[in-house]
């Protein structure tokens, strides 16, 4: 059974600081997704990482994927309050493109002035 | 506007009373999926559909049914709801199972 573990589950940061969220998964997968959820809202896509070594950047967020280590990271640079949200990593449960998607429990990020 | 529409947004019902939560997308997406979100458990996939007439169980399918008779619609059916199905439900769609998903606004269900 595929497990997707995110660390930390809760993160309180000061504005301007850098931090990394980690996502480990337990079986082979060539793709990984990151989603963001604002409090009381739906989810929106941040990144799709499709191959080993993939790196994507959008604003202050950068995601990377190491399929050999079964690890993805979401790096936050110079955090701002608007980044406060819950971040989920998602992996295909069959290690391929079968459609059974497994979510990590999410990392709740709070950025304080 | 491209969107995934769920109805209703809020629903309070009683144990055993059949209900349907509708989900419709206007993006001609092949892949659709249902999730439930519970505190401390994150999102868990209930059912998904790769295309019309093709559905598969996710991780928590017990107590739920789905159908995909048309590409745009993917209703979630609770034949006999129970209190443990009280949750926040999301429908999502994507062009294919490897593409990013677009999520509906969510349906908050309470079963008394």
Short mmCIF file of C-alpha atoms in Angstrom, two decimals:
data_model
loop_
_atom_site.label_atom_id
_atom_site.label_comp_id
_atom_site.label_asym_id
_atom_site.label_seq_id
_atom_site.Cartn_x
_atom_site.Cartn_y
_atom_site.Cartn_z
CA UNK A 1 0.00 0.00 0.00
CA UNK A 2 1.36 3.36 -0.99
CA UNK A 3 2.00 5.80 1.81
CA UNK A 4 2.65 9.48 1.30
CA UNK A 5 4.18 11.26 4.26
CA UNK A 6 4.64 14.96 4.56
CA UNK A 7 6.87 16.73 7.04
CA UNK A 8 6.23 18.83 8.89
CA UNK A 9 2.45 18.73 9.27
CA UNK A 10 2.40 22.17 10.84
CA UNK A 11 4.80 24.98 10.09
CA UNK A 12 4.84 28.43 11.56
CA UNK A 13 7.23 30.78 9.82
CA UNK A 14 8.19 34.37 10.00
CA UNK A 15 7.93 36.51 6.94
CA UNK A 16 11.15 36.65 5.00
CA UNK A 17 12.40 33.25 6.14
CA UNK A 18 13.07 30.18 4.02
CA UNK A 19 11.85 26.69 4.67
CA UNK A 20 11.33 23.32 3.02
CA UNK A 21 8.42 20.93 3.15
CA UNK A 22 9.25 17.28 2.53
CA UNK A 23 7.14 14.61 0.89
CA UNK A 24 8.22 10.97 1.06
CA UNK A 25 6.35 8.20 -0.67
CA UNK A 26 6.72 4.49 -0.30
CA UNK A 27 6.55 3.07 -3.79
CA UNK A 28 7.79 3.83 -7.26
CA UNK A 29 6.14 6.71 -9.03
CA UNK A 30 7.29 8.88 -11.89
CA UNK A 31 5.05 11.80 -11.15
CA UNK A 32 4.03 13.87 -8.21
CA UNK A 33 1.69 16.79 -7.72
CA UNK A 34 1.56 19.67 -5.29
CA UNK A 35 -1.70 21.37 -4.40
CA UNK A 36 -2.57 24.31 -2.23
CA UNK A 37 -5.71 24.76 -0.13
CA UNK A 38 -6.60 28.06 1.49
CA UNK A 39 -8.67 27.88 4.69
CA UNK A 40 -12.28 27.06 3.90
CA UNK A 41 -11.57 26.85 0.18
CA UNK A 42 -11.06 24.27 -2.50
CA UNK A 43 -7.75 23.01 -3.84
CA UNK A 44 -5.69 24.47 -6.61
CA UNK A 45 -2.80 22.96 -8.50
CA UNK A 46 0.70 24.29 -7.92
CA UNK A 47 3.06 21.90 -9.67
CA UNK A 48 3.20 18.69 -11.62
CA UNK A 49 6.57 16.93 -11.50
CA UNK A 50 6.82 14.35 -14.24
CA UNK A 51 10.29 12.87 -14.06
CA UNK A 52 13.29 12.31 -11.88
CA UNK A 53 15.17 15.53 -11.29
CA UNK A 54 12.24 17.70 -12.30
CA UNK A 55 12.25 21.16 -10.80
CA UNK A 56 9.47 23.69 -11.11
CA UNK A 57 9.34 27.22 -9.75
CA UNK A 58 6.52 29.69 -9.36
CA UNK A 59 7.18 32.87 -7.45
CA UNK A 60 8.50 32.03 -3.98
CA UNK A 61 7.78 28.31 -4.32
CA UNK A 62 10.06 25.74 -5.88
CA UNK A 63 9.31 22.04 -6.10
CA UNK A 64 11.64 19.20 -6.96
CA UNK A 65 11.38 15.46 -7.42
CA UNK A 66 13.88 12.70 -6.74
CA UNK A 67 12.24 9.45 -7.80
CA UNK A 68 15.17 7.33 -6.66
CA UNK A 69 14.91 8.65 -3.14
CA UNK A 70 11.09 8.78 -3.43
CA UNK A 71 11.23 12.32 -2.19
CA UNK A 72 9.81 15.62 -3.27
CA UNK A 73 10.51 18.97 -1.67
CA UNK A 74 8.59 22.22 -1.73
CA UNK A 75 10.93 25.07 -0.91
CA UNK A 76 9.62 28.40 0.26
CA UNK A 77 11.82 31.43 -0.25
CA UNK A 78 11.35 34.65 1.70
CA UNK A 79 7.90 33.70 2.93
CA UNK A 80 5.05 36.19 2.83
CA UNK A 81 1.70 36.07 4.60
CA UNK A 82 -0.13 35.22 1.36
CA UNK A 83 1.56 31.84 1.34
CA UNK A 84 -0.34 30.79 4.46
CA UNK A 85 -2.29 27.72 3.38
CA UNK A 86 -2.23 23.94 3.54
CA UNK A 87 0.01 22.23 0.99
CA UNK A 88 -0.58 18.70 -0.21
CA UNK A 89 1.64 16.39 -2.17
CA UNK A 90 -0.10 13.72 -4.24
CA UNK A 91 1.19 10.53 -5.80
CA UNK A 92 -0.40 7.99 -8.09
CA UNK A 93 -1.18 4.96 -5.97
CA UNK A 94 -0.21 2.40 -8.55
CA UNK A 95 3.18 3.89 -9.21
CA UNK A 96 2.14 4.87 -12.68
CA UNK A 97 -0.76 6.51 -14.39
CA UNK A 98 -3.63 4.47 -13.09
CA UNK A 99 -5.64 7.25 -11.59
CA UNK A 100 -5.72 6.15 -7.95
CA UNK A 101 -4.30 9.24 -6.31
CA UNK A 102 -2.96 9.26 -2.76
CA UNK A 103 -2.71 12.52 -0.85
CA UNK A 104 -0.32 13.29 1.93
CA UNK A 105 -1.98 14.62 5.07
CA UNK A 106 -0.97 18.14 4.20
CA UNK A 107 1.34 20.73 5.70
CA UNK A 108 -0.43 23.65 7.29
CA UNK A 109 1.75 26.70 6.80
CA UNK A 110 1.26 29.85 8.78
CA UNK A 111 3.40 32.86 7.90
CA UNK A 112 3.52 35.51 10.58
CA UNK A 113 4.80 39.07 10.31
CA UNK B 1 -15.60 29.87 -17.65
CA UNK B 2 -13.94 26.51 -17.09
CA UNK B 3 -15.21 24.99 -13.90
CA UNK B 4 -16.22 21.99 -11.87
CA UNK B 5 -19.62 22.49 -10.28
CA UNK B 6 -20.83 20.55 -7.28
CA UNK B 7 -24.31 20.61 -5.84
CA UNK B 8 -25.41 21.04 -3.20
CA UNK B 9 -22.72 22.97 -1.35
CA UNK B 10 -24.19 22.13 2.04
CA UNK B 11 -26.43 19.26 3.02
CA UNK B 12 -27.80 18.02 6.31
CA UNK B 13 -29.58 14.70 6.20
CA UNK B 14 -30.55 11.79 8.38
CA UNK B 15 -29.22 8.28 8.55
CA UNK B 16 -30.52 6.03 5.80
CA UNK B 17 -31.99 8.68 3.52
CA UNK B 18 -30.54 8.24 0.06
CA UNK B 19 -28.82 11.25 -1.42
CA UNK B 20 -26.90 12.27 -4.52
CA UNK B 21 -24.22 14.89 -4.84
CA UNK B 22 -23.85 16.05 -8.40
CA UNK B 23 -20.64 17.00 -10.14
CA UNK B 24 -20.39 18.52 -13.56
CA UNK B 25 -17.44 19.86 -15.56
CA UNK B 26 -17.45 21.92 -18.73
CA UNK B 27 -13.88 21.27 -19.86
CA UNK B 28 -14.45 18.01 -21.76
CA UNK B 29 -12.19 16.25 -19.26
CA UNK B 30 -11.88 12.49 -19.40
CA UNK B 31 -10.82 11.90 -15.80
CA UNK B 32 -13.07 12.65 -12.84
CA UNK B 33 -12.71 11.78 -9.19
CA UNK B 34 -14.39 12.08 -5.81
CA UNK B 35 -12.59 12.73 -2.52
CA UNK B 36 -13.56 13.17 1.07
CA UNK B 37 -11.63 15.40 3.42
CA UNK B 38 -11.60 14.78 7.14
CA UNK B 39 -9.60 16.57 9.84
CA UNK B 40 -6.30 14.84 10.46
CA UNK B 41 -6.81 12.42 7.58
CA UNK B 42 -6.35 14.72 4.61
CA UNK B 43 -8.07 13.88 1.34
CA UNK B 44 -8.91 10.32 0.48
CA UNK B 45 -10.09 9.16 -2.91
CA UNK B 46 -13.51 7.52 -3.01
CA UNK B 47 -13.98 6.65 -6.69
CA UNK B 48 -12.52 7.79 -9.95
CA UNK B 49 -13.40 7.49 -13.60
CA UNK B 50 -11.02 7.41 -16.53
CA UNK B 51 -13.80 7.97 -19.06
CA UNK B 52 -17.46 7.36 -19.77
CA UNK B 53 -18.68 4.05 -18.34
CA UNK B 54 -15.28 3.40 -16.70
CA UNK B 55 -15.14 3.73 -12.92
CA UNK B 56 -12.77 2.36 -10.28
CA UNK B 57 -12.63 2.27 -6.53
CA UNK B 58 -10.31 4.56 -4.68
CA UNK B 59 -9.19 4.02 -1.12
CA UNK B 60 -12.50 4.51 0.70
CA UNK B 61 -15.33 3.36 -1.61
CA UNK B 62 -17.50 1.62 1.01
CA UNK B 63 -20.95 3.14 1.29
CA UNK B 64 -20.67 5.10 -1.96
CA UNK B 65 -21.68 4.57 -5.56
CA UNK B 66 -20.88 6.51 -8.70
CA UNK B 67 -21.84 6.47 -12.32
CA UNK B 68 -20.37 8.02 -15.45
CA UNK B 69 -22.97 7.93 -18.17
CA UNK B 70 -21.89 11.19 -19.73
CA UNK B 71 -18.47 12.72 -19.93
CA UNK B 72 -19.39 15.89 -18.08
CA UNK B 73 -21.22 14.37 -15.09
CA UNK B 74 -20.00 12.18 -12.25
CA UNK B 75 -22.58 11.97 -9.45
CA UNK B 76 -21.77 10.54 -6.03
CA UNK B 77 -24.55 8.46 -4.52
CA UNK B 78 -24.96 7.55 -0.88
CA UNK B 79 -27.64 4.85 -0.82
CA UNK B 80 -27.93 4.71 2.97
CA UNK B 81 -25.86 7.45 4.56
CA UNK B 82 -24.43 6.96 8.01
CA UNK B 83 -22.92 9.46 10.46
CA UNK B 84 -19.40 8.34 9.60
CA UNK B 85 -19.96 9.76 6.13
CA UNK B 86 -20.19 13.24 7.56
CA UNK B 87 -17.39 14.97 5.73
CA UNK B 88 -16.33 17.57 3.19
CA UNK B 89 -16.52 16.14 -0.33
CA UNK B 90 -14.65 17.34 -3.38
CA UNK B 91 -15.11 16.45 -6.99
CA UNK B 92 -12.25 16.97 -9.41
CA UNK B 93 -11.58 16.55 -13.10
CA UNK B 94 -8.59 16.54 -15.41
CA UNK B 95 -7.85 16.09 -19.06
CA UNK B 96 -6.23 12.73 -18.31
CA UNK B 97 -5.21 10.94 -15.17
CA UNK B 98 -1.70 12.38 -15.40
CA UNK B 99 -2.80 15.97 -15.66
CA UNK B 100 -3.51 18.51 -12.99
CA UNK B 101 -6.93 18.29 -11.44
CA UNK B 102 -9.46 21.07 -11.19
CA UNK B 103 -11.49 20.88 -8.02
CA UNK B 104 -15.05 21.82 -7.30
CA UNK B 105 -15.91 24.11 -4.41
CA UNK B 106 -16.80 21.23 -2.13
CA UNK B 107 -19.93 19.82 -0.52
CA UNK B 108 -20.19 19.79 3.24
CA UNK B 109 -22.36 16.87 4.28
CA UNK B 110 -23.69 16.18 7.75
CA UNK B 111 -25.48 12.92 8.45
CA UNK B 112 -27.41 12.92 11.71
#
